[in-house]
PDB file of C-alpha atoms in Angstrom:
ATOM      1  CA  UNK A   1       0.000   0.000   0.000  1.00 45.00           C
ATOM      2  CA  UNK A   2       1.264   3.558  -1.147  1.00 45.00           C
ATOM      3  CA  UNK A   3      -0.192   6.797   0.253  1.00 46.00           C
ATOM      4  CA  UNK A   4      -0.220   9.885  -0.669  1.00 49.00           C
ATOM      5  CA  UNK A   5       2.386  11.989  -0.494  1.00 67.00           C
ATOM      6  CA  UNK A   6       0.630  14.252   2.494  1.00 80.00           C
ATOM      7  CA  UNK A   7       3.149  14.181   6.023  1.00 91.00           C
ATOM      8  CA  UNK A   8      -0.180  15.056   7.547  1.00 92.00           C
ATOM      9  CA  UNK A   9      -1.935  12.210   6.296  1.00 92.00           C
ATOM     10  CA  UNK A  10       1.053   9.657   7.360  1.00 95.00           C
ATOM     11  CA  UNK A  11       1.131  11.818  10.913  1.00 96.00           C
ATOM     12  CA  UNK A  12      -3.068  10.923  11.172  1.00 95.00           C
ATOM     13  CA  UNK A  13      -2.558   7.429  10.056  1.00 95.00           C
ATOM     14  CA  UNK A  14       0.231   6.866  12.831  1.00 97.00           C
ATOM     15  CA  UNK A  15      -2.327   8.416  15.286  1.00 97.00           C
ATOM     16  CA  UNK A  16      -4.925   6.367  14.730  1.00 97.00           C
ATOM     17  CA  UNK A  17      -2.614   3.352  14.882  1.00 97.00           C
ATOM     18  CA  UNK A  18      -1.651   4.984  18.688  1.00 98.00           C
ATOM     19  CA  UNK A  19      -5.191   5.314  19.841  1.00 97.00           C
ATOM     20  CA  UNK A  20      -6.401   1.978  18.731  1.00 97.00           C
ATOM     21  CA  UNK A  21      -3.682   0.494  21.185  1.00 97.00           C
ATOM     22  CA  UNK A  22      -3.729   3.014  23.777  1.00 97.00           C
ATOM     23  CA  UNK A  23      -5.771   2.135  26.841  1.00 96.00           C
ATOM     24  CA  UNK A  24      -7.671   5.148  28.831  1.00 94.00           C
ATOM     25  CA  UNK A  25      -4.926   5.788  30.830  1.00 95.00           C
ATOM     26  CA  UNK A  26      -2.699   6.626  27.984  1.00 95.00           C
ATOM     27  CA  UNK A  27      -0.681   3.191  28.688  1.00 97.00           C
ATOM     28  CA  UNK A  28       0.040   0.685  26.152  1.00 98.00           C
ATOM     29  CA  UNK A  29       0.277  -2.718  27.413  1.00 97.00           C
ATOM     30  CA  UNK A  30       2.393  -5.531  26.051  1.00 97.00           C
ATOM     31  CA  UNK A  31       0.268  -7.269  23.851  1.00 97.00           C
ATOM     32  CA  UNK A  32      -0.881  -3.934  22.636  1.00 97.00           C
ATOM     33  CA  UNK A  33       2.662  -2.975  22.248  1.00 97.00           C
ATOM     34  CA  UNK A  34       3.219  -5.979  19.596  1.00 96.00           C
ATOM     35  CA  UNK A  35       0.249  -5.423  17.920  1.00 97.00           C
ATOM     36  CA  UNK A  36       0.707  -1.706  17.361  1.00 98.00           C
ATOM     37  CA  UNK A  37       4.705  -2.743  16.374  1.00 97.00           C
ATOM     38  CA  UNK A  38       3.627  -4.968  13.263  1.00 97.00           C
ATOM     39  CA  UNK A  39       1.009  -2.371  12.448  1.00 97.00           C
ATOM     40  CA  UNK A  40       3.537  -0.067  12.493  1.00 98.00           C
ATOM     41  CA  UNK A  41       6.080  -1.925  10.652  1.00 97.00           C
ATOM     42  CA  UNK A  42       4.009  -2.344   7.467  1.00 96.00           C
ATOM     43  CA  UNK A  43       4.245   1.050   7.483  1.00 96.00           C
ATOM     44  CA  UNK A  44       8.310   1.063   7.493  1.00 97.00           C
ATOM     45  CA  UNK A  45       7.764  -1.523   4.547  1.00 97.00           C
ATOM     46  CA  UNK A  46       5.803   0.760   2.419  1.00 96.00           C
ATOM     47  CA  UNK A  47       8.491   3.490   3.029  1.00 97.00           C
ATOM     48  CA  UNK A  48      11.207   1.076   2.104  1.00 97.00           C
ATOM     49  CA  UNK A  49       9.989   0.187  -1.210  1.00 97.00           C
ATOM     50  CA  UNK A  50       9.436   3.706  -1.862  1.00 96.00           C
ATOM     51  CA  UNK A  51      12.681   4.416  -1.773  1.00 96.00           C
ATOM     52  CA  UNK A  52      13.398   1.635  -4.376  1.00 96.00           C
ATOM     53  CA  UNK A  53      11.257   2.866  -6.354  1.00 96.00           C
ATOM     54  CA  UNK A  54      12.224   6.413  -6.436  1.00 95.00           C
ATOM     55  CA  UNK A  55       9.346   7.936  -4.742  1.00 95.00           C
ATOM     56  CA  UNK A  56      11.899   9.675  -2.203  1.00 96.00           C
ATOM     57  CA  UNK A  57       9.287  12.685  -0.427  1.00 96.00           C
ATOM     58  CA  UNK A  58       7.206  10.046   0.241  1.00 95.00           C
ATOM     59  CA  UNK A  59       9.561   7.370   2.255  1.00 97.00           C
ATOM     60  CA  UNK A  60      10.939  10.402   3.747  1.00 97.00           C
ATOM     61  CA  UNK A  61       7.536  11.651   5.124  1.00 97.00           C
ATOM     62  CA  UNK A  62       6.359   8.202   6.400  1.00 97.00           C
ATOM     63  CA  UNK A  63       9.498   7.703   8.211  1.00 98.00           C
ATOM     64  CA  UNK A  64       9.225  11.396  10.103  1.00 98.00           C
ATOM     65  CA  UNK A  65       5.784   9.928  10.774  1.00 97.00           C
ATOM     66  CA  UNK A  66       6.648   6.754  12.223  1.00 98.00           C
ATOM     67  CA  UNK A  67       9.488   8.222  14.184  1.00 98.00           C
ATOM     68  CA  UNK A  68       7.690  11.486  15.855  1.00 98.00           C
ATOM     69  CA  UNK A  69       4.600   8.712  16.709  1.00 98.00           C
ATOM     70  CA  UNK A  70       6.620   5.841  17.900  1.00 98.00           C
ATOM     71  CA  UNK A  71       8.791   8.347  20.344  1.00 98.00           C
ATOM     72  CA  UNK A  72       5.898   9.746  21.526  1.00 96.00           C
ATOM     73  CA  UNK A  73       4.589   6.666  23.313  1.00 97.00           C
ATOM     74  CA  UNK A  74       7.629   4.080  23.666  1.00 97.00           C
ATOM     75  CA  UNK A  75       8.250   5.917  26.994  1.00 94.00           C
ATOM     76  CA  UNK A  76       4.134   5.163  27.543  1.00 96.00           C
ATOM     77  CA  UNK A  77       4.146   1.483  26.596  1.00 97.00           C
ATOM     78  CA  UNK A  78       5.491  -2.150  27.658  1.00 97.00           C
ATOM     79  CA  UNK A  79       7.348  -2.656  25.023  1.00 97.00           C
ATOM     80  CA  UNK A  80       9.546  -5.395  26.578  1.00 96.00           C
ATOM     81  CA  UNK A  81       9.318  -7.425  23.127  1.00 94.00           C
ATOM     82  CA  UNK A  82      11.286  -4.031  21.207  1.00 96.00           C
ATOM     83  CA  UNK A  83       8.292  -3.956  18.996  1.00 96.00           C
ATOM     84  CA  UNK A  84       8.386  -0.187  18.877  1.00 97.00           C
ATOM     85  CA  UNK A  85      12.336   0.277  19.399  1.00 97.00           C
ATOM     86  CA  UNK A  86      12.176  -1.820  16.673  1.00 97.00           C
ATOM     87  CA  UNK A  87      10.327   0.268  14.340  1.00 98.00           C
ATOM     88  CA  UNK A  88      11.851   3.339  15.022  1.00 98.00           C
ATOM     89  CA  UNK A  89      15.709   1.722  14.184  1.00 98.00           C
ATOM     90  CA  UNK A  90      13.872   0.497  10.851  1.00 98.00           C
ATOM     91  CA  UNK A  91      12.791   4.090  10.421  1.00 98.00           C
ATOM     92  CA  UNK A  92      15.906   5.679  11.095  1.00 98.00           C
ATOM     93  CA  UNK A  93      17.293   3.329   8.079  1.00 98.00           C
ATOM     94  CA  UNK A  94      15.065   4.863   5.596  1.00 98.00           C
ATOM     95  CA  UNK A  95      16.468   8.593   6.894  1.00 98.00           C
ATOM     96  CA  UNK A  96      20.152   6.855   6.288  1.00 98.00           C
ATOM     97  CA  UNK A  97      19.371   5.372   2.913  1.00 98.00           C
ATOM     98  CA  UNK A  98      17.357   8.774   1.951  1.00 98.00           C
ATOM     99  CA  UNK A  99      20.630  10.904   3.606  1.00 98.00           C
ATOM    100  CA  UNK A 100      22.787   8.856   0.481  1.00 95.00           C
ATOM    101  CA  UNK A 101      20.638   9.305  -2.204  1.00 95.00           C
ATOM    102  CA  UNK A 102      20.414  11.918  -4.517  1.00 91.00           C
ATOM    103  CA  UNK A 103      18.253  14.070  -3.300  1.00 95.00           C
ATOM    104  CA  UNK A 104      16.716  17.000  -5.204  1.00 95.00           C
ATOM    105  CA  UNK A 105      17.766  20.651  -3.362  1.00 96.00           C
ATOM    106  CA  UNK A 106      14.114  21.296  -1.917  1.00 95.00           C
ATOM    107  CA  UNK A 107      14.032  17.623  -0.547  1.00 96.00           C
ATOM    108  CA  UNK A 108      17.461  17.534   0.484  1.00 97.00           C
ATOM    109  CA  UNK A 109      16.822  20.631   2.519  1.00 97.00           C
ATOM    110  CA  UNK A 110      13.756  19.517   4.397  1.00 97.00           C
ATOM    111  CA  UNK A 111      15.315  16.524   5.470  1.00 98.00           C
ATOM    112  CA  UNK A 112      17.996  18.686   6.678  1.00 98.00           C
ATOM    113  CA  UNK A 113      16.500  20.851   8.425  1.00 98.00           C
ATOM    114  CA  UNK A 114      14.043  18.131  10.480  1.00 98.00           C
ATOM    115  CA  UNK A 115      16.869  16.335  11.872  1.00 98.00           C
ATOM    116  CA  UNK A 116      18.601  19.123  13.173  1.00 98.00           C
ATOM    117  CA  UNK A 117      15.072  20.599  14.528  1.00 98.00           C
ATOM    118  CA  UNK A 118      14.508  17.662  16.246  1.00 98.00           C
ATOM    119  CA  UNK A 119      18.102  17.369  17.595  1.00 98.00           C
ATOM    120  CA  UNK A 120      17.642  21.481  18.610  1.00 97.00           C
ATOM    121  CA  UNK A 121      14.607  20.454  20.804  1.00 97.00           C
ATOM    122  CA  UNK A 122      15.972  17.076  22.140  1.00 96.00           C
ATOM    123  CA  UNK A 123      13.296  15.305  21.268  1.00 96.00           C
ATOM    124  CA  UNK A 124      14.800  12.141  21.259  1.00 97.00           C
ATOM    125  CA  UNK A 125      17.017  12.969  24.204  1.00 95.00           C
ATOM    126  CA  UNK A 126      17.641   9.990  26.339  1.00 93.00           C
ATOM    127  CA  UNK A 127      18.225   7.522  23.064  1.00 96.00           C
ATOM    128  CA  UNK A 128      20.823   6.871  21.308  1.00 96.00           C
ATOM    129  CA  UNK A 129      18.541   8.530  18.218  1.00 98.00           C
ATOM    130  CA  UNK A 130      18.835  11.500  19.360  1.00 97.00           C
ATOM    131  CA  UNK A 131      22.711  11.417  18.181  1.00 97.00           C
ATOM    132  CA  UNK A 132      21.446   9.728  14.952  1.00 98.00           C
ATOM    133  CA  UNK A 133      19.720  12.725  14.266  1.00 98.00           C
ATOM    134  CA  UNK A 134      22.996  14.678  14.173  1.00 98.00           C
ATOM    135  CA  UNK A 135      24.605  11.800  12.737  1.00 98.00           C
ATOM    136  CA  UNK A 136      22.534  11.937   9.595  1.00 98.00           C
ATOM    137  CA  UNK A 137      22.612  15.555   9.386  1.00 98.00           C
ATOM    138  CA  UNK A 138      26.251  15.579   8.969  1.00 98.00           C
ATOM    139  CA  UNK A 139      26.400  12.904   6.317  1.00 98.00           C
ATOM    140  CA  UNK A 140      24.124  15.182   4.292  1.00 98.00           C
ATOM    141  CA  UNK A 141      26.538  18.285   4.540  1.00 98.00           C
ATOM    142  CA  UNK A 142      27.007  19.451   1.198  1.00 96.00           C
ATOM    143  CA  UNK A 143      27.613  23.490   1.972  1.00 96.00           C
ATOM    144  CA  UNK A 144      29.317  25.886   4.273  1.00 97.00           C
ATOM    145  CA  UNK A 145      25.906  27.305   5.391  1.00 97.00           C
ATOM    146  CA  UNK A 146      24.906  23.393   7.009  1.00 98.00           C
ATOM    147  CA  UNK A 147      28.569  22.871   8.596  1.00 98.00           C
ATOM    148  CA  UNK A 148      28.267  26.202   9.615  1.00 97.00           C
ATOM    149  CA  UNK A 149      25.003  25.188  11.713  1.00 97.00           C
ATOM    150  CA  UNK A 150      25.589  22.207  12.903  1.00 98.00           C
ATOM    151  CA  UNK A 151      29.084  23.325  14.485  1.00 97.00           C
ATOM    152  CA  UNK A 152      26.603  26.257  16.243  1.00 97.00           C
ATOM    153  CA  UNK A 153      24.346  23.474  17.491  1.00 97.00           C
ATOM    154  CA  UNK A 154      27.255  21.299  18.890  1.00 97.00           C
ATOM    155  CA  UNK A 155      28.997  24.395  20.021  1.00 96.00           C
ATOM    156  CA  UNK A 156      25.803  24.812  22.340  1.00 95.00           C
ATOM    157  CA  UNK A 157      26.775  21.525  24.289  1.00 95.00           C
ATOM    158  CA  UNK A 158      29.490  22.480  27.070  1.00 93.00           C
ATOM    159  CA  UNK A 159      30.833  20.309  29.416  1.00 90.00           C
ATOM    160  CA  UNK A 160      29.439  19.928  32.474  1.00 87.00           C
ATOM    161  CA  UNK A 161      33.049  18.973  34.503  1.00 82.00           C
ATOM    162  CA  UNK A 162      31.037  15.434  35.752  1.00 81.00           C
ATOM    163  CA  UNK A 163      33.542  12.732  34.971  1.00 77.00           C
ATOM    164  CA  UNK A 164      30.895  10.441  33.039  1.00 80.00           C
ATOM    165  CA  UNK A 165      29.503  13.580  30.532  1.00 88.00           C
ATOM    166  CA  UNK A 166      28.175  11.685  27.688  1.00 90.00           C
ATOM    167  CA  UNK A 167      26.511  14.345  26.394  1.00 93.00           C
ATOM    168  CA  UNK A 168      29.988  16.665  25.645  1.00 94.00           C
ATOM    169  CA  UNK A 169      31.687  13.440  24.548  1.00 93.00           C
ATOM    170  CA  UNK A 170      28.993  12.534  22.185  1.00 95.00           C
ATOM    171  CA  UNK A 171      29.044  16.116  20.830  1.00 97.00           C
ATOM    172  CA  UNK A 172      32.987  15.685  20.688  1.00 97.00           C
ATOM    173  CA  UNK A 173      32.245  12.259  18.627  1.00 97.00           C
ATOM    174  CA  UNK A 174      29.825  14.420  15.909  1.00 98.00           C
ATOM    175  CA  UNK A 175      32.574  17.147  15.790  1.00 98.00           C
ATOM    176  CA  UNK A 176      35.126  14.862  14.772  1.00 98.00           C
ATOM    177  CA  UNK A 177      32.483  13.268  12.064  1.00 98.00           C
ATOM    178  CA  UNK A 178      31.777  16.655  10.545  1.00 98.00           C
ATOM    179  CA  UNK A 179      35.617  17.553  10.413  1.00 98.00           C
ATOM    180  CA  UNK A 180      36.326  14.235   8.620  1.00 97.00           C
ATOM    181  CA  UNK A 181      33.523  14.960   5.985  1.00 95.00           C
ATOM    182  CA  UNK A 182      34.488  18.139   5.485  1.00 97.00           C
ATOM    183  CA  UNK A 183      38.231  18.946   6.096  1.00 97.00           C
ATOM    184  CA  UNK A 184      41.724  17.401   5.477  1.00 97.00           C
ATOM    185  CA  UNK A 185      43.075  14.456   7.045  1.00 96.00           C
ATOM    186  CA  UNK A 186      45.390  16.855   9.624  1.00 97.00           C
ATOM    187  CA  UNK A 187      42.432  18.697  10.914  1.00 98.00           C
ATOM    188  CA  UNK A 188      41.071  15.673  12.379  1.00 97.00           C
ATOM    189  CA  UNK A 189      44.151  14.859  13.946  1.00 97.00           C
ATOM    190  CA  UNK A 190      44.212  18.907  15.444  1.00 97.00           C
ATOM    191  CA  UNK A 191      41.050  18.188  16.742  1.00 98.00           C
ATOM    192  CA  UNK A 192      41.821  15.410  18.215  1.00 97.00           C
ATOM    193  CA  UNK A 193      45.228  16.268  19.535  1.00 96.00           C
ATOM    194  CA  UNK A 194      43.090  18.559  21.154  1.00 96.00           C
ATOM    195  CA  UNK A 195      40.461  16.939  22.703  1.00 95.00           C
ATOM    196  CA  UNK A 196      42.296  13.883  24.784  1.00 94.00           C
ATOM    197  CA  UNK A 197      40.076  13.914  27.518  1.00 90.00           C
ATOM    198  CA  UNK A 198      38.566  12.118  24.809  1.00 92.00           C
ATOM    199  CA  UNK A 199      38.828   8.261  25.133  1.00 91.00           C
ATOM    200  CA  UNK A 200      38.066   7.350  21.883  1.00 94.00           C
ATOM    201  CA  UNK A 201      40.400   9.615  20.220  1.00 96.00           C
ATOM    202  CA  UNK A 202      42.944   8.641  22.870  1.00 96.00           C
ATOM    203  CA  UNK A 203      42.682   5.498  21.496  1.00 96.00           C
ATOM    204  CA  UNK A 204      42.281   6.082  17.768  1.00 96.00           C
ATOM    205  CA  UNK A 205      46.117   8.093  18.250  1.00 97.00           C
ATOM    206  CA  UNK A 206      47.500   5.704  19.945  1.00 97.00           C
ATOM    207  CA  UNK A 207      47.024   2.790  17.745  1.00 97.00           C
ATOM    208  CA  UNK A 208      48.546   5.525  14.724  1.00 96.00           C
ATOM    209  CA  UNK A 209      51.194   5.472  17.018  1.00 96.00           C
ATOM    210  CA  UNK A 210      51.678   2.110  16.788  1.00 97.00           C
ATOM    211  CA  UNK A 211      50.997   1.335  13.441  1.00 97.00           C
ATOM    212  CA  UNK A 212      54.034   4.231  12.737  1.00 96.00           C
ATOM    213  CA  UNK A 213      56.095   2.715  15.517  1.00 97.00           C
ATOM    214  CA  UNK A 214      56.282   6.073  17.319  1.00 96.00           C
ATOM    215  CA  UNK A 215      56.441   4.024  20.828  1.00 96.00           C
ATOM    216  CA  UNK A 216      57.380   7.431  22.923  1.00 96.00           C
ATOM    217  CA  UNK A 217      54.507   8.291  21.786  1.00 94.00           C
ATOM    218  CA  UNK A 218      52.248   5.919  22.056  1.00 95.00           C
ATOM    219  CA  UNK A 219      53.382   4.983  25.849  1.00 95.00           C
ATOM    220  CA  UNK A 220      52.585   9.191  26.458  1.00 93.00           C
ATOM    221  CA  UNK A 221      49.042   8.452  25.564  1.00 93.00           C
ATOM    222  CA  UNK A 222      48.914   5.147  27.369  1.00 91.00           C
TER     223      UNK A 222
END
């Protein structure tokens, strides 16, 4: 089944799905969970064939529907089977697929500028999609103007001086993806060199170090 291609009519249909399953306390229960989950996932179907078959705006406004619906309530529901997680990774595919393809400029811009509004308002906050927002965003980079705001948005996240701050290193992790996308293989090792609070780059220079037999070096960083 194709619908048309109406973001409002894939937001009602994903609302109706939601109330069907949604008891009068605004819980859904396990069973209900599942059941909304497959109903759900023919949805994610219908937006991956789209995409096969060209019909991009579409696939990309079923998948914002799926994923603003399913967020909504997987904090609401028992959803100990990952019905709903499930459908939302499955969604988040389609945005990944769509983020490669070739995108017309109007398309290409919409899609833009939802992930990073949805990132901006932490929707997501809490998941790990709320990174795969930003994640996407910066795969899609194709002018100054887009690195240009998504280094303000990450810019925005300071660190907090806790000793676990996920949320600086994460924004330290998307930093380091836009510089590689963008920029020449020594700015990524600046940034780096200059972030080594940072684990993961710790790591990532230390096995260079290695690799180039630079054992001073690599012992420092140890």
């Amino acid at each position: 089944r194709l619908y048309p291609e109406s973001k409002e009519l894939y937001d009602k249909q994903v609302e109706k799905l939601i109330e069907t399953y949604t008891d009068r306390d605004g819980f859904i229960g396990y069973h209900e969970s599942s059941q909304l989950g497959s109903a759900v996932y023919e949805l994610v179907e219908d937006a991956k064939r789209c995409v096969e078959a060209g019909k991009k705006q579409k696939a990309l406004y079923m998948s914002e529907a799926i994923i603003e619906g399913m967020i909504q309530v997987i904090d609401y529901a028992d959803d100990s089977n990952g019905e709903i997680g499930g459908c939302l990774e499955e969604a988040f595919e389609v945005l990944e697929e769509l983020a490669q393809a070739d995108l017309d400029k109007s398309l290409h811009t919409e899609m833009f500028r939802w992930l990073l509004q949805h990132y901006k308002a932490k929707t997501m906050k809490g998941w790990d999609w709320h990174n795969d927002l930003m994640r996407i965003a910066i795969s899609m980079v194709k002018t100054e103007a887009e690195k240009k705001r998504i280094r303000t948005d990450l810019e925005q996240i300071k660190p907090t001086g806790e000793y676990w701050d996920w949320d600086y290193e994460h924004a330290q992790d998307l930093k380091l993806q836009l510089i590689r996308q963008t920029e020449d293989e020594a700015a990524v090792l600046r940034f780096m060199e200059a972030n080594l609070d940072n684990s993961d780059f710790r790591k990532e220079l230390l096995e260079k170090a290695m690799r180039e037999k630079d054992y001073d070096r690599a012992e420092q960083l140890a």
